[in-house]
Tab-separated table of C-alpha atoms in Angstrom:
chain	number	residue	atom	x	y	z
A	1	UNK	CA	-98.901	-73.382	-188.034
A	2	UNK	CA	-95.408	-72.472	-187.178
A	3	UNK	CA	-93.124	-75.806	-187.694
A	4	UNK	CA	-91.236	-74.897	-184.685
A	5	UNK	CA	-93.619	-75.263	-182.092
A	6	UNK	CA	-96.328	-77.717	-183.640
A	7	UNK	CA	-94.974	-81.379	-184.493
A	8	UNK	CA	-96.812	-84.018	-186.523
A	9	UNK	CA	-96.222	-87.862	-185.239
A	10	UNK	CA	-98.068	-90.841	-184.518
A	11	UNK	CA	-98.596	-92.564	-181.264
A	12	UNK	CA	-95.469	-94.415	-179.993
A	13	UNK	CA	-95.116	-94.549	-176.019
A	14	UNK	CA	-97.573	-95.464	-173.328
A	15	UNK	CA	-97.289	-91.755	-172.139
A	16	UNK	CA	-98.550	-90.378	-175.527
A	17	UNK	CA	-101.558	-93.510	-175.459
A	18	UNK	CA	-102.538	-91.816	-171.852
A	19	UNK	CA	-102.382	-88.127	-173.673
A	20	UNK	CA	-104.612	-89.398	-176.274
A	21	UNK	CA	-107.068	-90.638	-174.380
A	22	UNK	CA	-107.191	-88.028	-172.407
A	23	UNK	CA	-107.363	-85.616	-175.187
A	24	UNK	CA	-110.600	-88.010	-176.106
A	25	UNK	CA	-112.060	-87.452	-172.391
A	26	UNK	CA	-111.728	-83.498	-172.849
A	27	UNK	CA	-113.201	-83.284	-176.108
A	28	UNK	CA	-116.312	-85.705	-176.036
A	29	UNK	CA	-116.508	-85.597	-172.360
A	30	UNK	CA	-116.885	-88.828	-170.413
A	31	UNK	CA	-120.412	-89.633	-171.199
A	32	UNK	CA	-119.413	-90.179	-174.358
A	33	UNK	CA	-117.175	-93.148	-173.778
A	34	UNK	CA	-115.273	-92.345	-176.808
A	35	UNK	CA	-111.779	-93.053	-174.785
A	36	UNK	CA	-112.847	-96.386	-173.943
A	37	UNK	CA	-113.309	-96.862	-177.602
A	38	UNK	CA	-110.026	-95.557	-178.651
A	39	UNK	CA	-108.556	-97.655	-176.242
A	40	UNK	CA	-110.269	-101.043	-177.698
A	41	UNK	CA	-108.839	-99.867	-180.710
A	42	UNK	CA	-105.480	-99.767	-179.490
A	43	UNK	CA	-105.715	-103.137	-177.451
A	44	UNK	CA	-108.059	-105.274	-179.518
A	45	UNK	CA	-108.125	-104.026	-183.316
A	46	UNK	CA	-106.277	-106.985	-185.318
A	47	UNK	CA	-104.912	-105.138	-188.018
A	48	UNK	CA	-104.654	-101.505	-186.530
A	49	UNK	CA	-101.019	-100.222	-185.464
A	50	UNK	CA	-99.908	-97.134	-183.533
A	51	UNK	CA	-98.849	-95.446	-186.699
A	52	UNK	CA	-102.925	-95.511	-187.740
A	53	UNK	CA	-102.951	-92.716	-184.986
A	54	UNK	CA	-102.088	-89.325	-186.054
A	55	UNK	CA	-101.624	-86.618	-183.685
A	56	UNK	CA	-99.866	-82.873	-183.504
A	57	UNK	CA	-98.144	-82.077	-180.349
A	58	UNK	CA	-97.270	-78.785	-179.191
A	59	UNK	CA	-94.533	-78.650	-177.068
A	60	UNK	CA	-94.571	-82.513	-176.551
A	61	UNK	CA	-98.570	-81.968	-175.346
A	62	UNK	CA	-100.771	-83.558	-177.937
A	63	UNK	CA	-103.187	-81.099	-178.716
A	64	UNK	CA	-105.042	-82.985	-181.661
A	65	UNK	CA	-105.413	-86.228	-183.200
A	66	UNK	CA	-107.321	-88.342	-185.637
A	67	UNK	CA	-107.224	-92.150	-186.564
A	68	UNK	CA	-107.086	-94.530	-189.638
A	69	UNK	CA	-109.632	-97.492	-189.045
A	70	UNK	CA	-108.771	-100.017	-192.069
A	71	UNK	CA	-111.922	-101.887	-193.041
A	72	UNK	CA	-113.070	-103.968	-196.201
A	73	UNK	CA	-116.332	-103.371	-198.267
A	74	UNK	CA	-117.824	-105.167	-201.038
A	75	UNK	CA	-119.226	-103.176	-203.965
A	76	UNK	CA	-121.337	-105.607	-206.017
A	77	UNK	CA	-118.515	-108.543	-204.758
A	78	UNK	CA	-115.790	-106.578	-205.552
A	79	UNK	CA	-113.577	-106.045	-202.391
A	80	UNK	CA	-112.718	-102.828	-201.477
A	81	UNK	CA	-110.143	-101.322	-199.549
A	82	UNK	CA	-111.518	-98.461	-197.113
A	83	UNK	CA	-109.899	-96.321	-194.651
A	84	UNK	CA	-112.372	-94.996	-192.230
A	85	UNK	CA	-111.123	-91.550	-190.356
A	86	UNK	CA	-112.208	-91.239	-186.672
A	87	UNK	CA	-112.046	-89.724	-183.639
A	88	UNK	CA	-111.250	-86.517	-185.165
A	89	UNK	CA	-110.521	-84.056	-181.830
A	90	UNK	CA	-108.555	-80.651	-181.433
A	91	UNK	CA	-108.634	-79.063	-178.144
A	92	UNK	CA	-110.813	-76.055	-178.233
A	93	UNK	CA	-107.617	-73.469	-177.325
A	94	UNK	CA	-105.745	-75.025	-180.340
A	95	UNK	CA	-108.857	-74.472	-183.072
A	96	UNK	CA	-108.523	-72.896	-186.111
A	97	UNK	CA	-105.146	-73.187	-186.246
A	98	UNK	CA	-104.822	-75.309	-189.451
A	99	UNK	CA	-104.204	-78.720	-187.128
A	100	UNK	CA	-106.878	-80.690	-188.543
A	101	UNK	CA	-105.794	-79.738	-192.203
A	102	UNK	CA	-102.441	-80.735	-191.790
A	103	UNK	CA	-103.551	-84.136	-190.234
A	104	UNK	CA	-106.167	-84.856	-192.738
A	105	UNK	CA	-103.341	-84.440	-195.191
A	106	UNK	CA	-101.044	-86.888	-193.606
A	107	UNK	CA	-104.048	-89.284	-193.536
A	108	UNK	CA	-104.994	-88.992	-197.336
A	109	UNK	CA	-101.003	-89.341	-197.981
A	110	UNK	CA	-101.700	-92.842	-195.936
A	111	UNK	CA	-104.573	-93.651	-197.383
A	112	UNK	CA	-102.854	-93.121	-200.989
A	113	UNK	CA	-99.542	-94.631	-199.841
A	114	UNK	CA	-101.241	-98.078	-198.706
A	115	UNK	CA	-103.536	-98.689	-201.633
A	116	UNK	CA	-106.868	-97.911	-199.698
A	117	UNK	CA	-109.726	-97.589	-202.491
A	118	UNK	CA	-112.199	-94.943	-200.273
A	119	UNK	CA	-111.656	-92.929	-197.451
A	120	UNK	CA	-114.740	-92.827	-195.602
A	121	UNK	CA	-116.087	-90.897	-192.246
A	122	UNK	CA	-119.184	-90.713	-190.099
A	123	UNK	CA	-118.502	-87.131	-189.269
A	124	UNK	CA	-119.936	-83.534	-188.324
A	125	UNK	CA	-122.038	-82.344	-191.158
A	126	UNK	CA	-120.427	-80.430	-193.901
A	127	UNK	CA	-117.270	-79.747	-192.769
A	128	UNK	CA	-115.127	-82.619	-194.643
A	129	UNK	CA	-116.894	-81.045	-197.799
A	130	UNK	CA	-113.618	-78.959	-198.156
A	131	UNK	CA	-111.243	-82.289	-198.118
A	132	UNK	CA	-113.020	-83.800	-200.881
A	133	UNK	CA	-115.649	-85.780	-199.222
A	134	UNK	CA	-119.332	-86.178	-200.300
A	135	UNK	CA	-122.332	-87.895	-198.882
A	136	UNK	CA	-123.062	-91.281	-200.515
A	137	UNK	CA	-124.303	-94.230	-198.492
A	138	UNK	CA	-127.178	-94.367	-195.777
A	139	UNK	CA	-125.975	-94.078	-192.293
A	140	UNK	CA	-128.165	-94.510	-189.085
A	141	UNK	CA	-131.234	-95.652	-190.859
A	142	UNK	CA	-133.866	-95.693	-187.781
A	143	UNK	CA	-137.440	-97.108	-187.286
A	144	UNK	CA	-139.457	-96.874	-184.070
A	145	UNK	CA	-142.353	-98.038	-182.315
A	146	UNK	CA	-143.744	-97.402	-178.972
A	147	UNK	CA	-143.506	-100.274	-176.845
A	148	UNK	CA	-147.197	-100.621	-175.819
A	149	UNK	CA	-148.920	-100.739	-179.280
A	150	UNK	CA	-146.528	-103.632	-180.007
A	151	UNK	CA	-148.639	-106.649	-180.686
A	152	UNK	CA	-148.510	-109.816	-178.218
A	153	UNK	CA	-147.260	-111.962	-180.325
A	154	UNK	CA	-146.357	-115.596	-178.794
A	155	UNK	CA	-142.719	-116.327	-178.024
A	156	UNK	CA	-141.956	-119.539	-180.233
A	157	UNK	CA	-138.207	-119.528	-180.204
A	158	UNK	CA	-135.507	-120.152	-177.812
A	159	UNK	CA	-133.681	-117.029	-177.077
A	160	UNK	CA	-130.061	-116.384	-175.290
A	161	UNK	CA	-127.196	-114.898	-175.007
A	162	UNK	CA	-124.740	-114.648	-177.695
A	163	UNK	CA	-121.898	-116.690	-176.969
A	164	UNK	CA	-117.931	-116.954	-178.895
A	165	UNK	CA	-119.379	-120.215	-180.446
A	166	UNK	CA	-122.117	-118.806	-182.203
A	167	UNK	CA	-119.792	-116.607	-184.212
A	168	UNK	CA	-119.252	-119.088	-186.973
A	169	UNK	CA	-123.251	-119.613	-187.904
A	170	UNK	CA	-123.803	-115.422	-187.023
A	171	UNK	CA	-121.180	-114.734	-189.790
A	172	UNK	CA	-122.836	-116.922	-192.124
A	173	UNK	CA	-126.201	-115.091	-191.204
A	174	UNK	CA	-124.867	-111.674	-191.561
A	175	UNK	CA	-123.514	-112.507	-195.130
A	176	UNK	CA	-126.836	-113.778	-196.019
A	177	UNK	CA	-128.679	-110.621	-195.089
A	178	UNK	CA	-125.863	-108.498	-196.893
A	179	UNK	CA	-126.503	-110.428	-200.286
A	180	UNK	CA	-129.329	-107.641	-200.845
A	181	UNK	CA	-127.067	-104.513	-200.092
A	182	UNK	CA	-124.951	-103.552	-203.394
A	183	UNK	CA	-122.549	-102.070	-200.673
A	184	UNK	CA	-121.538	-104.098	-197.697
A	185	UNK	CA	-119.003	-104.359	-194.831
A	186	UNK	CA	-117.169	-107.491	-195.026
A	187	UNK	CA	-116.399	-108.538	-191.422
A	188	UNK	CA	-113.900	-111.176	-190.586
A	189	UNK	CA	-113.725	-113.449	-187.972
A	190	UNK	CA	-111.246	-111.622	-186.092
A	191	UNK	CA	-113.447	-108.516	-186.097
A	192	UNK	CA	-115.970	-110.517	-184.643
A	193	UNK	CA	-113.919	-111.754	-181.957
A	194	UNK	CA	-112.751	-107.966	-181.070
A	195	UNK	CA	-116.429	-106.832	-181.057
A	196	UNK	CA	-117.465	-110.160	-178.912
A	197	UNK	CA	-114.572	-109.379	-176.341
A	198	UNK	CA	-115.408	-105.380	-175.701
A	199	UNK	CA	-119.252	-105.872	-176.472
A	200	UNK	CA	-118.494	-102.773	-178.934
A	201	UNK	CA	-119.670	-102.017	-182.017
A	202	UNK	CA	-118.603	-98.823	-183.791
A	203	UNK	CA	-119.915	-96.591	-180.710
A	204	UNK	CA	-120.625	-97.176	-176.802
A	205	UNK	CA	-122.579	-98.345	-174.915
A	206	UNK	CA	-121.884	-101.719	-174.750
A	207	UNK	CA	-124.032	-104.152	-176.650
A	208	UNK	CA	-125.864	-107.551	-175.592
A	209	UNK	CA	-125.749	-110.162	-178.160
A	210	UNK	CA	-128.484	-112.745	-178.227
A	211	UNK	CA	-129.278	-115.691	-180.357
A	212	UNK	CA	-132.615	-116.852	-181.739
A	213	UNK	CA	-132.809	-120.900	-182.509
A	214	UNK	CA	-135.247	-122.984	-184.027
A	215	UNK	CA	-135.282	-127.030	-183.904
A	216	UNK	CA	-131.907	-126.547	-182.373
A	217	UNK	CA	-130.283	-124.317	-185.186
A	218	UNK	CA	-129.715	-120.778	-184.856
A	219	UNK	CA	-131.989	-119.009	-187.373
A	220	UNK	CA	-131.278	-114.978	-186.417
A	221	UNK	CA	-129.226	-113.065	-183.861
A	222	UNK	CA	-129.604	-109.376	-183.058
A	223	UNK	CA	-127.609	-106.769	-180.635
A	224	UNK	CA	-129.717	-104.439	-178.183
A	225	UNK	CA	-128.330	-101.363	-176.234
A	226	UNK	CA	-129.981	-99.580	-173.232
A	227	UNK	CA	-130.829	-95.871	-173.365
A	228	UNK	CA	-132.385	-95.580	-169.971
A	229	UNK	CA	-132.213	-91.500	-170.080
A	230	UNK	CA	-134.550	-91.253	-173.031
A	231	UNK	CA	-136.480	-94.989	-172.098
A	232	UNK	CA	-135.252	-96.413	-175.113
A	233	UNK	CA	-134.256	-100.324	-175.982
A	234	UNK	CA	-132.128	-99.625	-178.957
A	235	UNK	CA	-131.479	-102.327	-181.563
A	236	UNK	CA	-128.323	-102.007	-183.101
A	237	UNK	CA	-127.975	-105.055	-185.633
A	238	UNK	CA	-130.591	-107.937	-186.673
A	239	UNK	CA	-130.213	-110.314	-189.707
A	240	UNK	CA	-133.279	-110.987	-191.765
A	241	UNK	CA	-135.645	-113.518	-190.363
A	242	UNK	CA	-138.764	-115.070	-191.557
A	243	UNK	CA	-142.016	-113.503	-190.254
A	244	UNK	CA	-142.631	-115.801	-187.239
A	245	UNK	CA	-139.384	-115.614	-186.267
A	246	UNK	CA	-139.716	-112.055	-186.395
A	247	UNK	CA	-142.555	-111.708	-183.950
A	248	UNK	CA	-140.568	-114.164	-181.461
A	249	UNK	CA	-138.100	-111.232	-181.748
A	250	UNK	CA	-140.506	-108.487	-181.210
A	251	UNK	CA	-142.368	-110.399	-178.046
A	252	UNK	CA	-138.972	-111.154	-176.461
A	253	UNK	CA	-138.063	-107.095	-176.970
A	254	UNK	CA	-141.492	-105.868	-175.700
A	255	UNK	CA	-141.053	-108.012	-172.605
A	256	UNK	CA	-137.504	-106.450	-172.013
A	257	UNK	CA	-138.146	-103.263	-172.976
A	258	UNK	CA	-141.229	-103.083	-170.314
A	259	UNK	CA	-139.348	-104.935	-167.555
A	260	UNK	CA	-136.748	-102.115	-167.901
A	261	UNK	CA	-139.307	-99.340	-167.916
A	262	UNK	CA	-138.518	-98.280	-171.490
A	263	UNK	CA	-141.213	-96.666	-173.690
A	264	UNK	CA	-139.983	-96.952	-177.182
A	265	UNK	CA	-138.121	-99.632	-179.339
A	266	UNK	CA	-135.984	-97.851	-181.873
A	267	UNK	CA	-134.252	-100.229	-185.069
A	268	UNK	CA	-130.596	-98.702	-186.000
A	269	UNK	CA	-130.607	-100.731	-189.299
A	270	UNK	CA	-131.619	-100.358	-192.877
A	271	UNK	CA	-135.099	-99.753	-193.783
A	272	UNK	CA	-134.186	-102.558	-195.756
A	273	UNK	CA	-134.194	-104.932	-192.966
A	274	UNK	CA	-136.960	-107.420	-192.952
A	275	UNK	CA	-137.143	-106.390	-189.249
A	276	UNK	CA	-137.676	-102.564	-189.998
A	277	UNK	CA	-140.478	-103.620	-192.632
A	278	UNK	CA	-142.339	-105.411	-190.080
A	279	UNK	CA	-141.968	-102.514	-187.635
A	280	UNK	CA	-143.353	-100.420	-190.209
A	281	UNK	CA	-146.230	-102.804	-190.701
A	282	UNK	CA	-147.261	-102.524	-186.877
A	283	UNK	CA	-147.129	-98.981	-186.951
A	284	UNK	CA	-143.399	-97.977	-186.534
A	285	UNK	CA	-142.426	-94.773	-187.910
A	286	UNK	CA	-139.028	-94.326	-190.317
A	287	UNK	CA	-136.790	-91.256	-189.771
A	288	UNK	CA	-136.460	-89.404	-193.084
A	289	UNK	CA	-133.975	-88.492	-194.421
A	290	UNK	CA	-131.253	-90.590	-192.498
A	291	UNK	CA	-127.712	-89.188	-192.552
A	292	UNK	CA	-125.129	-90.223	-194.722
A	293	UNK	CA	-121.623	-91.880	-194.862
A	294	UNK	CA	-119.018	-89.228	-196.599
A	295	UNK	CA	-116.803	-90.654	-198.992
A	296	UNK	CA	-113.881	-89.841	-200.749
A	297	UNK	CA	-112.618	-91.624	-203.692
A	298	UNK	CA	-108.567	-92.152	-203.751
A	299	UNK	CA	-108.206	-92.443	-207.280
A	300	UNK	CA	-111.362	-92.692	-209.787
A	301	UNK	CA	-109.053	-94.522	-212.715
A	302	UNK	CA	-107.983	-97.131	-209.982
A	303	UNK	CA	-111.811	-97.383	-208.840
A	304	UNK	CA	-113.439	-97.763	-212.224
A	305	UNK	CA	-110.468	-100.677	-213.212
A	306	UNK	CA	-111.479	-102.397	-209.749
A	307	UNK	CA	-115.600	-102.276	-211.102
A	308	UNK	CA	-114.618	-103.452	-214.707
A	309	UNK	CA	-116.225	-106.236	-214.273
A	310	UNK	CA	-119.654	-105.120	-212.704
A	311	UNK	CA	-119.527	-102.494	-215.829
A	312	UNK	CA	-119.255	-105.227	-218.289
A	313	UNK	CA	-122.023	-107.713	-216.443
A	314	UNK	CA	-124.234	-104.262	-216.768
A	315	UNK	CA	-123.567	-104.304	-220.771
A	316	UNK	CA	-123.836	-107.654	-221.403
A	317	UNK	CA	-127.550	-107.813	-219.775
A	318	UNK	CA	-128.740	-104.843	-221.894
A	319	UNK	CA	-128.916	-103.426	-225.243
A	320	UNK	CA	-125.243	-102.302	-224.971
A	321	UNK	CA	-124.134	-105.889	-225.036
A	322	UNK	CA	-122.188	-105.287	-228.235
A	323	UNK	CA	-121.366	-101.896	-227.782
A	324	UNK	CA	-117.515	-100.553	-229.344
A	325	UNK	CA	-116.947	-97.158	-228.029
A	326	UNK	CA	-114.335	-94.583	-226.480
A	327	UNK	CA	-116.600	-93.144	-223.694
A	328	UNK	CA	-115.137	-90.138	-221.689
A	329	UNK	CA	-116.237	-89.265	-218.322
A	330	UNK	CA	-115.419	-85.736	-218.281
A	331	UNK	CA	-114.471	-84.562	-214.440
A	332	UNK	CA	-113.939	-81.132	-215.710
A	333	UNK	CA	-110.137	-80.834	-214.977
A	334	UNK	CA	-109.164	-84.134	-216.446
A	335	UNK	CA	-111.161	-87.195	-218.364
A	336	UNK	CA	-111.604	-90.865	-217.686
A	337	UNK	CA	-111.613	-92.729	-220.796
A	338	UNK	CA	-113.111	-96.353	-220.746
A	339	UNK	CA	-112.531	-98.024	-224.253
A	340	UNK	CA	-115.130	-100.608	-225.103
A	341	UNK	CA	-114.898	-103.286	-227.780
A	342	UNK	CA	-118.080	-105.541	-228.393
A	343	UNK	CA	-119.210	-105.327	-225.052
A	344	UNK	CA	-115.733	-105.619	-223.228
A	345	UNK	CA	-113.869	-103.154	-221.890
A	346	UNK	CA	-110.389	-103.195	-223.035
A	347	UNK	CA	-108.626	-100.351	-221.320
A	348	UNK	CA	-109.487	-97.323	-218.564
A	349	UNK	CA	-106.868	-94.565	-218.278
A	350	UNK	CA	-106.541	-91.034	-217.621
A	351	UNK	CA	-106.306	-88.259	-220.361
A	352	UNK	CA	-105.522	-84.680	-219.171
A	353	UNK	CA	-108.286	-83.120	-221.463
A	354	UNK	CA	-111.692	-82.117	-220.944
A	355	UNK	CA	-112.936	-81.686	-224.698
A	356	UNK	CA	-115.312	-84.235	-224.772
A	357	UNK	CA	-118.729	-83.017	-222.914
A	358	UNK	CA	-120.910	-85.836	-223.819
A	359	UNK	CA	-120.663	-87.025	-220.212
A	360	UNK	CA	-120.304	-84.160	-217.925
A	361	UNK	CA	-119.990	-84.736	-214.437
A	362	UNK	CA	-119.588	-82.630	-211.199
A	363	UNK	CA	-116.628	-84.309	-209.790
A	364	UNK	CA	-117.835	-83.810	-206.330
A	365	UNK	CA	-120.817	-85.465	-206.365
A	366	UNK	CA	-120.084	-88.360	-208.921
A	367	UNK	CA	-119.378	-90.542	-206.003
A	368	UNK	CA	-123.246	-90.356	-205.293
A	369	UNK	CA	-123.850	-92.059	-208.952
A	370	UNK	CA	-121.000	-94.664	-208.566
A	371	UNK	CA	-121.849	-95.993	-205.492
A	372	UNK	CA	-125.585	-96.569	-206.612
A	373	UNK	CA	-126.815	-93.604	-203.649
A	374	UNK	CA	-128.331	-91.137	-206.126
A	375	UNK	CA	-129.700	-91.969	-209.906
A	376	UNK	CA	-128.080	-89.995	-213.101
A	377	UNK	CA	-132.062	-88.212	-213.389
A	378	UNK	CA	-131.589	-87.188	-209.861
A	379	UNK	CA	-128.101	-85.601	-209.866
A	380	UNK	CA	-129.409	-83.769	-213.124
A	381	UNK	CA	-132.053	-82.338	-211.754
A	382	UNK	CA	-130.218	-81.153	-208.699
A	383	UNK	CA	-126.757	-79.896	-210.170
A	384	UNK	CA	-126.709	-77.860	-213.301
A	385	UNK	CA	-122.922	-79.165	-214.060
A	386	UNK	CA	-123.800	-82.705	-214.090
A	387	UNK	CA	-125.188	-83.119	-217.607
A	388	UNK	CA	-125.506	-86.336	-219.799
A	389	UNK	CA	-126.107	-85.541	-223.382
A	390	UNK	CA	-129.471	-87.368	-224.646
A	391	UNK	CA	-127.380	-89.775	-226.531
A	392	UNK	CA	-126.108	-91.279	-223.594
A	393	UNK	CA	-128.283	-91.069	-220.541
A	394	UNK	CA	-129.701	-94.660	-220.954
A	395	UNK	CA	-125.959	-96.057	-220.991
A	396	UNK	CA	-124.854	-94.028	-217.983
A	397	UNK	CA	-128.208	-95.346	-216.217
A	398	UNK	CA	-127.224	-99.254	-217.373
A	399	UNK	CA	-123.632	-98.624	-215.910
A	400	UNK	CA	-124.605	-97.128	-212.644
A	401	UNK	CA	-128.036	-97.839	-211.413
A	402	UNK	CA	-129.339	-96.966	-208.077
A	403	UNK	CA	-129.477	-99.672	-205.353
A	404	UNK	CA	-129.409	-100.305	-201.684
A	405	UNK	CA	-126.494	-100.403	-199.419
A	406	UNK	CA	-125.692	-100.701	-195.732
A	407	UNK	CA	-122.658	-100.888	-194.186
A	408	UNK	CA	-122.637	-103.311	-190.753
A	409	UNK	CA	-120.589	-101.974	-187.808
A	410	UNK	CA	-116.676	-102.682	-188.171
A	411	UNK	CA	-115.036	-102.281	-185.065
């Protein structure tokens, strides 16, 4: 890439913004409405700024771009600062010139400078592996059922359109639903208000929100979108609910689907959600495997330190509660050493050595173990260079259990 003709910068002016949106339309097409989502982020996101939009200009014309969408996640109750890479686009005639490599390099620099723990992307398959990303959290889990085969349950609850005043109660319900997930998003009130204003959550088209009331109190909420092209009613988000509430929602959705000419109800939500489990019980089918978030850890030493209390809790409730040892996590080119004294972690540091191979890790896929996406034995079966000696296999299983995670829409 010649520095004379290509220039890296951020969005600055109204003209930049219009060029950027036009690039969205040219690359993704009008049907995807990505330009609408991009404008929503510019106009309504509570903390995202124009400096979070990265572009390459060629003689003043924007030809490639991506953005950084700030998010908060929780891992076992520990808050994480997360940067999602979004809207990666290059005009066709400017591809294969290293423009995205330059943009992603600038993205990672900003991620490090601003103290993000993780960078993540939904993204196309395979491409982002070259930049250190690995699949590590389920994404777009899906359960579908034919509307005609859904039982004619009785509608026993009041179901009405979601209103701004419902946000505080909905926040409580979402937090209750998320308790089962090891890793989940943290959606604050400002993000709730942005979603309610735009009626978009992560992707177009606009959603319709509904609340479910029992004895005058909101006991659940859900969001739907229409997909008339495929005759689908798509459920994009729903909170956990008991069987009777779930049956009322299903009756409501069955009637709505039939009235709108749909043939299939598609729930895009965690397979561990009570609604998805009920769909399975009435003949619904899960799509397996689902896709996954692609994730990159900014700094493993920092990440280990943030997770220190989780590691100590796991040791305390195991046979290793009095463990005293220097644990060397060998990442092949360096080692993260965790010093444990009588079950308490006293130090975590990076060593520029890889001699101790007791805990030998494939650094590209270790994130799957760290985030509970794969177990130690699964990774050892798949990757010959993921090797834990017999003396430490159980300890690694205690420190890194396989757990369910789900990320609810954050913009």
